[in-house]
Amino acid sequence: MVLVALLLSPFVLAWTLLAGTSVIALLATARFMMPNVLIEPPRKFKIGPASDYDLGTVATKLVAQFGVWIVHTDQYRGKNLIYALASVCTHLGCTPSWLAGEQKFKCPCHGSGFYITGINFEGPAPRPLERVGIRLSEDGMLEVDKSIKFQEEMGQWIDPASYYEVVG
Amino acid sequence: MDPHPDLTPEVIRGLGWLYLLLAAMNALWTWREVKRHVSAGSIAGWAVFTTLLFLVGVAHVTGGAEPEQFLIRMPEWFKSRVDQLAKPTTYFTGSLLLFVAVIWLREWLVKPTVAWVLLNLAVLFMCLSLTDYDFRQIVGKPDNVPIVSMLFIVGFFTWLYFRRAVDNDQRIAAGRPLFEQEDNDKILVWPDLVYTEMICMIALTAILVVWGVVLQAPLEDPASAVRTPNPSKAPWYFLGLQEMLVYYDPWMAGVVLPSIILVGLMALPYIDFNKKGNGYYTFNERKFSIITFLFGFIPLWIGLIILGTFLRGPNWNFFGIYEFWDVHKLENLNNVNLSELVWVDTLKQPLPVASAGASEWQKILAILLRESVGLVLVAVYLFVLPPLMAMTIFRRFFVRMGFLRYMVFANLVLFMACLPIKMVLRWAFRLKYIVAIPEWFFNI
Ligand code: FES
């Protein structure tokens, strides 16, 4: 009897109601973390055969849709490589632009600069641009996999999954 | 289409109105001089100056047919000279010198005539500079117009402070009562105060309405995570932070230093032990606090906002005020970490790295060894300097403050100093990071 009276007292009731509404509000907020539609480009995509990418060039055509540059260069450790660099500045995440004339990536936000290899050399960026996975798929096309990242300062660029070596 | 549409008749007419405004202001000033019965010569001088301005203004406004004839332009040699000098180093040294000069010459600067001449010079400088295409592009951007007016407002309020402070300092020196005590005739809330407030309210609303109608919002393309406009600028009040990010790692410039600024400002009343200067303006009685505050506010905050707004262009390169914003401007900004300077340049050996099969501990040790010089320097800066300062320059402060308060104070001062220090190191030695451990996202 006493217990019921206590439970029904305005004080307990009010606090229970408040707690209940707060929890619901919190859950409703948490719901926003899972959007109904998510328009995200696929993490894995084909970028055509290796012959599409000339030596010494940076292909910028995929930046707008997928956020990667396809680089074909022999300047990194003297090997003839094609690799995909994520177009995210390692300083604060702006998108640098490739300046073909100066042969460098230059970030508009605080002026970081990266060589064609992705190595940082000017401005505040503390580490090189990140590579994402690339491989030659069975049908002879290059396939980029953005779900894996390779960081130079961690010594991950020696991983064969981070580049495609052009032979011949 | 002409990529550089130079002075159009509208621009010239606008300039004409600016000259006319200045002429009207000077007419009022001449009237004030007449009422004050100053010497006839100076009254005549102001009158002639006003008439000249008036004529120039009228010529600009009415000469629509052949505007180029009347035009008074900023001379080219001056523009190229200014652009040559425009570098972060000259800008920062210049603003420091100006800061010192303002404090040094305060008794002279607070004279109304001096201030009036300076204001005239500033407006004339604006008028002349506006004849330059690139200057107009930067200053006339809808985002930047309010910042230009902010410059004048900051200048005015700093001047007002110094005027009151110098006045009171002279009163104190002469043993006269303070301005605030002498001039404390009470007035009524109703109607005096409420009326003033209402007039301010109406005036401000009017300004906002005009501003909203005249200057269109600078909207850009829809936002996209993979496209960054070039240059990409933070809102004006954050440009100081953005400039800080050029010298520091994001977590330092974006998290640590801003939090210290906020907490430090809150801590000020508890650190301050000087009971003087309470409720009245003064400079001499609070020299240290005022110089420190003004240093943080004017060269480091306002100065960096100006730098970010008007002088940083595409790729965050530095541009002179009359310089074309060339996306391909080449600046040699290669910079190196302290560890490379020490190991590679001085000791002539490669950076220490753990061998291929090394254990985690060996890797950590290798990193610490690589960065040892920087780590020691930072430790000295943060732990050795405070006691050192307590024994030397801040001796008096330490005695008055006690250990804890002094430590908080010394650390705040050191953190404030670390921005200019890093800037100077970057410019002088191309130094990127003092401690650079990208492996742990730890860079100082
Ligand atoms: S985000 Fe690229 S330099 Fe800061």
XYZ file of C-alpha atoms and ligand atoms in Angstrom:
616
model
C 0.000 0.000 0.000
C 2.701 2.405 1.076
C 4.787 1.374 -1.899
C 1.987 2.051 -4.369
C 1.310 5.404 -2.774
C 4.979 6.235 -3.012
C 5.185 5.192 -6.640
C 2.161 7.282 -7.496
C 3.375 10.339 -5.643
C 3.671 13.365 -7.931
C 7.391 13.570 -7.308
C 8.208 10.060 -8.506
C 5.718 10.309 -11.336
C 7.145 13.533 -12.612
C 10.713 12.297 -12.580
C 9.772 9.013 -14.224
C 7.983 10.858 -16.969
C 10.889 13.225 -17.455
C 13.366 10.359 -17.581
C 11.154 8.487 -20.018
C 10.805 11.424 -22.383
C 14.517 12.132 -22.238
C 15.336 8.551 -23.164
C 12.933 8.692 -26.095
C 14.393 11.981 -27.245
C 17.881 10.504 -26.991
C 16.883 7.454 -28.994
C 15.277 9.685 -31.603
C 18.546 11.594 -31.878
C 20.488 8.359 -32.167
C 18.192 7.405 -35.012
C 19.665 10.237 -37.077
C 22.954 8.393 -37.081
C 21.364 5.882 -39.463
C 20.064 7.850 -42.433
C 17.292 6.399 -44.578
C 19.175 6.923 -47.797
C 22.892 7.054 -48.077
C 24.279 8.129 -51.410
C 27.846 6.974 -51.254
C 29.962 5.865 -54.140
C 30.977 2.215 -53.953
C 34.176 1.561 -52.063
C 35.502 -0.667 -54.843
C 35.462 0.395 -58.450
C 37.149 -0.348 -61.771
C 39.172 2.433 -63.337
C 39.999 0.946 -66.715
C 43.184 -0.697 -67.973
C 46.627 0.460 -66.885
C 47.344 1.692 -70.401
C 44.835 4.524 -69.824
C 47.287 6.158 -67.474
C 50.386 7.645 -69.074
C 53.688 7.700 -67.270
C 54.288 10.940 -65.398
C 50.651 11.966 -65.211
C 48.091 12.376 -62.497
C 44.525 11.557 -63.484
C 42.162 13.943 -61.728
C 38.967 12.757 -63.382
C 37.984 10.476 -60.497
C 38.346 13.083 -57.769
C 34.857 14.522 -58.060
C 33.129 11.173 -57.802
C 35.432 8.896 -55.848
C 37.961 11.166 -54.173
C 41.115 9.575 -55.563
C 43.895 10.571 -57.899
C 45.412 7.903 -60.105
C 49.128 8.555 -60.315
C 51.508 6.921 -62.746
C 55.085 7.816 -61.978
C 58.555 6.378 -61.660
C 59.676 8.865 -59.046
C 58.958 6.807 -55.979
C 62.018 4.653 -55.332
C 62.690 4.440 -59.069
C 59.930 1.941 -59.760
C 57.345 2.355 -62.484
C 54.145 2.426 -60.437
C 50.480 3.208 -60.715
C 48.791 3.947 -57.423
C 45.715 5.715 -56.095
C 46.112 8.606 -53.664
C 43.159 9.652 -51.531
C 42.383 13.303 -52.307
C 42.289 14.265 -48.650
C 44.902 16.609 -47.244
C 46.645 15.013 -44.270
C 46.591 18.316 -42.450
C 42.904 19.013 -41.959
C 41.127 17.216 -44.775
C 40.583 19.767 -47.530
C 40.901 18.612 -51.129
C 44.208 19.736 -52.619
C 44.430 20.520 -56.316
C 46.909 18.950 -58.724
C 49.003 21.661 -60.362
C 50.485 20.030 -63.446
C 52.754 22.986 -64.191
C 54.429 22.841 -60.794
C 54.126 19.039 -60.564
C 52.675 19.161 -57.093
C 49.473 18.818 -55.123
C 48.685 22.081 -53.390
C 46.118 22.496 -50.654
C 44.016 25.673 -50.763
C 43.341 25.738 -47.024
C 46.722 26.288 -45.385
C 49.074 25.817 -48.301
C 50.417 22.307 -47.807
C 52.223 20.922 -50.833
C 52.907 17.323 -51.850
C 55.131 15.913 -54.582
C 53.676 13.682 -57.259
C 54.719 10.777 -55.044
C 52.363 12.058 -52.348
C 55.209 13.011 -50.022
C 54.605 16.263 -48.138
C 57.255 18.937 -48.562
C 55.768 22.322 -47.748
C 53.188 23.840 -45.502
C 51.855 22.286 -42.321
C 50.771 18.799 -43.455
C 52.602 16.442 -41.106
C 52.563 13.307 -43.251
C 52.256 12.163 -46.865
C 48.956 11.681 -48.644
C 47.417 8.263 -48.090
C 47.324 5.571 -50.726
C 44.287 3.356 -51.115
C 44.258 -0.193 -52.375
C 44.740 -0.922 -56.058
C 45.025 -4.226 -57.924
C 44.786 -5.733 -61.367
C 41.500 -7.561 -61.483
C 40.902 -10.720 -63.445
C 39.497 -8.921 -66.494
C 42.635 -6.845 -66.938
C 41.168 -3.675 -65.447
C 42.666 -1.842 -62.495
C 40.440 -1.900 -59.458
C 40.647 0.635 -56.648
C 39.587 -0.353 -53.168
C 39.010 2.631 -50.903
C 38.307 0.529 -47.843
C 42.015 -0.024 -47.219
C 44.536 2.714 -46.580
C 48.315 2.699 -46.786
C 50.340 5.270 -44.887
C 53.902 5.980 -45.862
C 55.061 6.972 -42.377
C 53.892 3.589 -41.129
C 55.992 1.876 -43.787
C 52.870 0.558 -45.512
C 53.750 1.681 -49.022
C 55.885 -1.386 -49.534
C 52.713 -3.461 -49.396
C 52.089 -4.734 -52.951
C 48.368 -4.072 -52.507
C 49.126 -0.336 -52.408
C 50.442 -0.073 -55.974
C 50.414 -1.707 -59.366
C 53.820 -2.114 -60.908
C 53.927 -1.556 -64.648
C 56.268 -4.013 -66.311
C 57.741 -3.775 -69.781
C 35.123 39.959 -72.350
C 37.802 41.971 -70.664
C 39.105 39.871 -67.774
C 40.203 43.006 -65.976
C 37.380 45.475 -66.375
C 39.100 48.514 -65.077
C 37.482 51.591 -63.706
C 33.899 51.690 -64.830
C 31.855 54.893 -64.509
C 30.007 53.347 -61.558
C 33.227 52.814 -59.648
C 34.308 56.372 -60.325
C 30.982 57.743 -59.253
C 31.159 55.680 -56.072
C 34.603 57.070 -55.384
C 33.211 60.542 -55.963
C 30.647 60.008 -53.223
C 33.383 58.801 -50.906
C 35.381 61.986 -51.575
C 32.252 64.052 -50.997
C 31.649 62.282 -47.706
C 35.188 63.033 -46.666
C 34.723 66.668 -47.748
C 31.563 66.918 -45.642
C 33.363 65.453 -42.642
C 36.166 67.945 -43.082
C 33.701 70.787 -43.429
C 32.350 69.879 -39.993
C 35.878 69.664 -38.700
C 36.697 73.136 -40.075
C 33.591 74.455 -38.367
C 34.810 72.915 -35.120
C 38.164 74.640 -35.563
C 36.434 77.962 -36.158
C 34.438 77.586 -32.962
C 37.597 76.715 -31.030
C 39.263 79.917 -32.248
C 42.460 78.259 -33.383
C 44.920 80.192 -35.508
C 43.620 81.599 -38.770
C 46.302 79.748 -40.717
C 45.169 76.296 -39.682
C 41.512 77.180 -40.261
C 42.409 78.346 -43.742
C 44.382 75.135 -44.317
C 41.424 72.938 -43.384
C 39.092 75.068 -45.495
C 41.329 74.751 -48.550
C 41.657 70.991 -48.006
C 37.878 70.652 -47.709
C 37.315 72.647 -50.881
C 39.837 70.539 -52.755
C 38.148 67.325 -51.640
C 34.813 68.767 -52.625
C 36.040 69.665 -56.096
C 37.619 66.243 -56.593
C 34.389 64.605 -55.457
C 32.238 66.689 -57.761
C 34.573 66.028 -60.664
C 34.288 62.279 -60.062
C 30.534 62.309 -59.711
C 29.685 64.517 -62.667
C 32.423 63.553 -65.104
C 30.541 60.508 -66.329
C 31.241 61.114 -70.005
C 35.013 61.009 -69.888
C 35.757 59.757 -66.396
C 39.370 58.818 -67.013
C 40.281 62.480 -67.276
C 39.517 63.361 -63.718
C 40.785 60.254 -62.212
C 43.308 60.424 -59.459
C 44.980 57.033 -59.353
C 47.328 55.356 -56.979
C 50.732 55.665 -58.682
C 52.060 52.432 -60.151
C 55.476 52.676 -58.521
C 53.829 52.806 -55.132
C 51.745 49.728 -55.885
C 54.644 47.644 -57.117
C 56.743 48.749 -54.148
C 54.018 47.650 -51.735
C 53.606 44.328 -53.523
C 57.330 43.684 -53.410
C 57.392 44.288 -49.704
C 54.363 42.114 -49.075
C 55.627 39.037 -47.260
C 54.478 37.422 -44.045
C 57.708 38.551 -42.404
C 57.373 42.209 -43.332
C 53.698 42.139 -42.463
C 54.272 40.697 -39.023
C 57.275 42.894 -38.198
C 55.351 45.877 -39.480
C 52.381 45.182 -37.267
C 54.680 44.683 -34.274
C 56.454 47.971 -34.945
C 53.132 49.715 -35.326
C 52.006 48.224 -32.038
C 55.117 49.459 -30.243
C 54.788 52.847 -31.917
C 51.186 53.251 -30.806
C 52.124 52.601 -27.202
C 55.235 54.744 -27.402
C 53.563 57.710 -29.050
C 50.241 57.437 -27.258
C 50.319 60.935 -25.774
C 50.783 62.410 -29.211
C 48.306 60.094 -30.952
C 45.413 60.921 -28.664
C 45.351 64.557 -29.764
C 42.177 65.047 -31.801
C 43.984 66.795 -34.634
C 46.488 63.972 -35.013
C 43.711 61.402 -35.004
C 41.759 63.414 -37.533
C 44.717 63.686 -39.869
C 45.296 59.931 -39.573
C 41.649 59.210 -40.331
C 41.876 61.474 -43.391
C 44.986 59.671 -44.537
C 43.348 56.291 -44.083
C 40.278 57.267 -46.100
C 42.381 58.893 -48.815
C 44.498 55.737 -48.969
C 41.317 53.700 -49.426
C 40.062 56.065 -52.147
C 43.309 55.941 -54.076
C 43.744 52.187 -53.660
C 40.233 51.532 -54.881
C 41.348 52.697 -58.309
C 43.324 49.439 -58.497
C 41.485 46.462 -59.929
C 42.941 43.775 -57.680
C 42.525 45.844 -54.555
C 38.894 46.423 -55.462
C 38.342 42.709 -55.990
C 39.533 41.900 -52.484
C 38.113 44.807 -50.535
C 34.826 44.919 -52.417
C 33.889 41.278 -51.862
C 30.592 41.245 -49.949
C 32.240 39.233 -47.152
C 35.039 41.700 -46.817
C 33.186 45.017 -46.767
C 32.192 44.620 -43.091
C 35.792 43.750 -42.249
C 36.992 47.000 -43.759
C 34.559 48.888 -41.570
C 35.664 46.766 -38.636
C 39.207 48.024 -39.122
C 38.036 51.582 -38.675
C 35.972 50.615 -35.654
C 38.870 48.802 -33.972
C 41.074 51.783 -34.670
C 38.545 54.161 -33.199
C 37.973 52.218 -30.000
C 41.673 51.659 -29.417
C 42.168 55.369 -29.878
C 39.298 56.143 -27.505
C 40.800 53.898 -24.846
C 44.196 55.560 -25.137
C 42.651 59.003 -25.027
C 40.830 58.294 -21.789
C 43.800 56.484 -20.306
C 46.296 59.203 -21.171
C 43.935 61.819 -19.772
C 43.599 59.940 -16.487
C 47.319 59.239 -16.273
C 47.996 62.949 -16.594
C 45.378 63.668 -13.936
C 46.958 61.138 -11.588
C 50.407 62.593 -12.194
C 49.121 66.090 -11.476
C 47.143 64.955 -8.437
C 43.828 65.976 -9.933
C 40.681 63.837 -9.558
C 40.035 61.194 -12.214
C 37.818 61.937 -15.175
C 35.346 59.320 -13.997
C 35.043 60.952 -10.577
C 34.903 64.530 -11.766
C 32.380 63.946 -14.495
C 29.884 61.785 -12.688
C 26.770 63.902 -12.960
C 23.996 61.404 -12.633
C 21.430 61.292 -15.398
C 17.995 59.738 -15.444
C 17.279 56.322 -16.900
C 14.086 57.718 -18.312
C 14.283 59.563 -20.618
C 18.042 60.007 -21.102
C 19.266 56.431 -21.183
C 16.214 54.825 -22.752
C 16.140 57.425 -25.508
C 19.800 56.884 -26.306
C 19.207 53.167 -26.428
C 16.235 53.575 -28.694
C 18.128 55.773 -31.112
C 20.980 53.244 -31.223
C 18.482 50.484 -31.826
C 16.874 52.277 -34.746
C 20.202 53.268 -36.245
C 21.552 49.713 -36.018
C 18.408 48.224 -37.511
C 18.635 50.702 -40.363
C 22.273 49.788 -40.984
C 21.447 46.083 -40.982
C 18.565 46.575 -43.409
C 20.671 48.629 -45.785
C 23.511 46.133 -45.509
C 21.166 43.235 -46.191
C 19.719 44.928 -49.258
C 22.891 46.359 -50.746
C 25.416 43.575 -50.241
C 24.265 40.248 -51.573
C 25.116 37.153 -49.593
C 28.230 35.599 -51.104
C 26.720 32.208 -51.851
C 28.794 29.601 -53.611
C 28.135 26.232 -55.251
C 26.508 23.503 -53.186
C 28.972 22.044 -50.707
C 30.807 18.910 -51.698
C 33.227 16.850 -49.672
C 35.589 16.405 -52.608
C 35.724 20.005 -53.819
C 37.431 22.722 -51.878
C 37.211 26.284 -53.158
C 40.556 27.914 -53.753
C 41.359 29.814 -51.587
C 39.231 28.338 -48.883
C 38.639 30.778 -46.117
C 37.182 30.325 -42.684
C 34.614 32.869 -41.471
C 36.457 36.103 -40.774
C 36.456 35.739 -36.996
C 38.248 32.391 -37.355
C 40.905 33.557 -39.776
C 43.342 33.913 -36.907
C 42.864 30.221 -36.183
C 43.268 29.356 -39.841
C 46.528 31.250 -39.947
C 47.622 29.430 -36.806
C 46.962 26.149 -38.624
C 49.643 27.091 -41.130
C 52.231 26.805 -38.403
C 50.809 24.075 -36.190
C 49.340 20.641 -36.381
C 45.509 20.560 -36.332
C 45.280 19.305 -32.805
C 47.518 22.090 -31.530
C 46.081 24.967 -33.550
C 42.537 23.648 -33.608
C 42.069 22.215 -30.137
C 44.834 22.919 -27.630
C 45.615 26.560 -28.343
C 41.995 27.743 -28.742
C 41.022 26.023 -25.489
C 43.942 27.663 -23.752
C 42.882 31.035 -25.130
C 39.348 30.538 -23.777
C 40.371 29.142 -20.404
C 43.126 31.713 -20.116
C 40.731 34.611 -20.688
C 38.446 33.193 -18.005
C 41.361 32.827 -15.631
C 42.469 36.436 -16.001
C 40.529 37.899 -13.061
C 42.044 35.298 -10.747
C 45.564 35.908 -11.953
C 45.463 39.663 -11.806
C 46.705 40.998 -8.477
C 46.865 44.639 -9.443
C 44.037 46.393 -7.621
C 44.503 49.614 -9.534
C 42.651 50.624 -12.641
C 39.325 49.453 -11.269
C 36.446 51.393 -12.764
C 38.491 53.938 -14.649
C 40.734 54.078 -17.685
C 44.460 54.049 -17.115
C 47.566 52.894 -18.861
C 50.449 53.691 -16.529
C 48.938 51.864 -13.580
C 48.366 48.626 -15.480
C 51.146 48.654 -18.027
C 51.878 44.935 -18.064
C 48.300 43.694 -18.308
C 47.336 46.179 -20.967
C 50.382 45.607 -23.139
C 49.931 41.836 -22.900
C 46.272 42.017 -23.734
C 46.728 44.447 -26.600
C 49.556 42.306 -27.971
C 47.319 39.261 -28.019
C 44.416 41.216 -29.446
C 45.884 43.552 -32.019
C 48.903 41.966 -33.724
C 47.933 38.370 -33.006
C 44.180 38.379 -33.480
C 43.087 41.406 -35.517
C 46.402 41.352 -37.392
C 45.889 37.741 -38.424
C 42.289 38.428 -39.453
C 43.542 41.178 -41.761
C 46.256 38.883 -43.044
C 43.794 36.091 -43.719
C 41.167 38.312 -45.306
C 43.146 40.577 -47.551
C 46.555 39.022 -48.033
C 46.019 35.287 -48.408
C 45.045 34.184 -51.879
C 44.821 30.952 -53.877
C 46.733 28.032 -52.356
C 47.008 30.128 -49.229
C 49.911 31.991 -50.763
C 50.718 35.477 -49.634
C 49.683 38.265 -52.002
C 50.247 42.003 -51.875
C 47.144 44.177 -51.755
C 47.567 45.281 -55.379
C 48.684 41.895 -56.659
C 46.710 39.698 -59.025
C 45.539 36.476 -57.369
C 47.453 34.106 -59.574
C 46.650 30.448 -58.881
C 50.071 29.515 -60.212
C 52.093 31.900 -58.118
C 55.195 29.983 -57.134
C 56.532 30.342 -53.663
C 59.333 28.266 -52.333
C 57.979 27.004 -49.059
C 59.877 23.748 -48.632
C 60.255 23.137 -44.969
C 61.876 20.550 -42.758
C 61.428 19.100 -39.323
C 63.832 19.827 -36.525
C 64.794 16.152 -36.406
C 66.028 16.339 -40.002
C 67.932 19.542 -39.300
C 69.638 17.864 -36.376
C 70.341 14.389 -37.724
C 70.741 14.904 -41.450
C 72.105 18.429 -41.696
C 74.170 18.715 -38.546
C 75.199 15.184 -37.612
C 75.334 14.037 -41.241
C 73.616 10.721 -40.653
C 70.213 9.286 -41.570
C 67.284 9.643 -39.205
C 67.310 6.817 -36.660
C 64.814 4.104 -37.567
C 64.148 0.779 -35.958
C 65.490 -2.152 -37.967
C 63.034 -4.264 -39.902
C 62.253 -6.939 -37.334
C 62.341 -4.675 -34.302
C 59.903 -5.110 -31.452
C 57.346 -2.436 -30.540
C 59.577 -1.146 -27.775
C 62.527 -0.713 -30.057
C 60.338 1.167 -32.521
C 59.136 3.524 -29.804
C 62.690 4.086 -28.639
C 63.804 4.846 -32.176
C 61.066 7.432 -32.558
C 61.923 9.020 -29.226
C 65.602 9.091 -30.138
C 64.797 10.682 -33.487
C 62.778 13.451 -31.845
C 64.906 13.754 -28.702
C 66.212 17.260 -29.426
C 62.743 18.633 -30.067
C 61.296 16.908 -27.021
C 64.053 18.309 -24.811
C 63.505 21.800 -26.229
C 59.774 21.642 -25.566
C 60.380 20.336 -22.052
C 62.822 23.150 -21.374
C 60.358 25.689 -22.715
C 57.502 24.447 -20.556
C 59.286 23.338 -17.398
C 62.545 25.229 -17.106
C 61.468 28.628 -18.345
C 58.755 29.298 -15.722
C 61.105 28.966 -12.712
C 63.767 30.845 -14.636
C 61.379 33.695 -15.323
C 60.274 33.637 -11.698
C 63.847 34.296 -10.667
C 64.465 37.001 -13.237
C 61.957 39.112 -15.142
C 58.856 38.038 -13.220
C 60.423 38.070 -9.781
C 58.038 40.693 -8.451
C 55.089 38.806 -9.926
C 56.130 35.533 -8.355
C 56.365 37.091 -4.923
C 52.937 38.676 -5.209
C 51.201 35.722 -6.828
C 52.388 32.659 -5.013
C 53.401 29.418 -6.654
C 50.163 28.134 -8.154
C 48.927 31.405 -9.565
C 52.351 32.183 -10.921
C 52.577 28.814 -12.697
C 49.213 29.306 -14.396
C 50.244 32.794 -15.402
C 53.672 31.742 -16.708
C 52.195 28.925 -18.766
C 49.604 31.203 -20.299
C 52.299 33.668 -21.275
C 54.414 30.891 -22.761
C 51.528 29.496 -24.766
C 50.722 32.941 -26.065
C 54.326 33.404 -27.103
C 54.490 30.076 -28.881
C 52.582 31.326 -31.918
C 54.938 34.176 -32.813
C 57.917 31.967 -31.936
C 56.808 29.260 -34.317
C 56.088 31.798 -37.042
C 59.547 33.251 -36.739
C 61.130 29.784 -36.748
C 59.191 28.856 -39.858
C 60.274 31.984 -41.679
C 63.840 32.054 -40.493
C 64.780 28.351 -40.592
C 62.008 26.817 -42.726
C 61.200 24.776 -39.664
C 58.124 22.632 -39.962
C 57.736 20.863 -36.646
C 59.858 20.932 -33.530
C 58.624 17.496 -32.573
C 57.282 15.497 -35.499
C 55.830 12.103 -34.702
C 53.265 11.505 -37.436
C 53.123 7.882 -36.293
C 51.262 9.013 -33.169
C 49.640 12.129 -34.613
C 51.834 14.146 -32.323
C 53.463 17.177 -33.887
C 54.446 20.403 -32.217
S 43.915 21.131 -44.830
Fe 45.378 21.056 -46.373
S 46.829 22.448 -45.617
Fe 45.428 22.437 -44.009
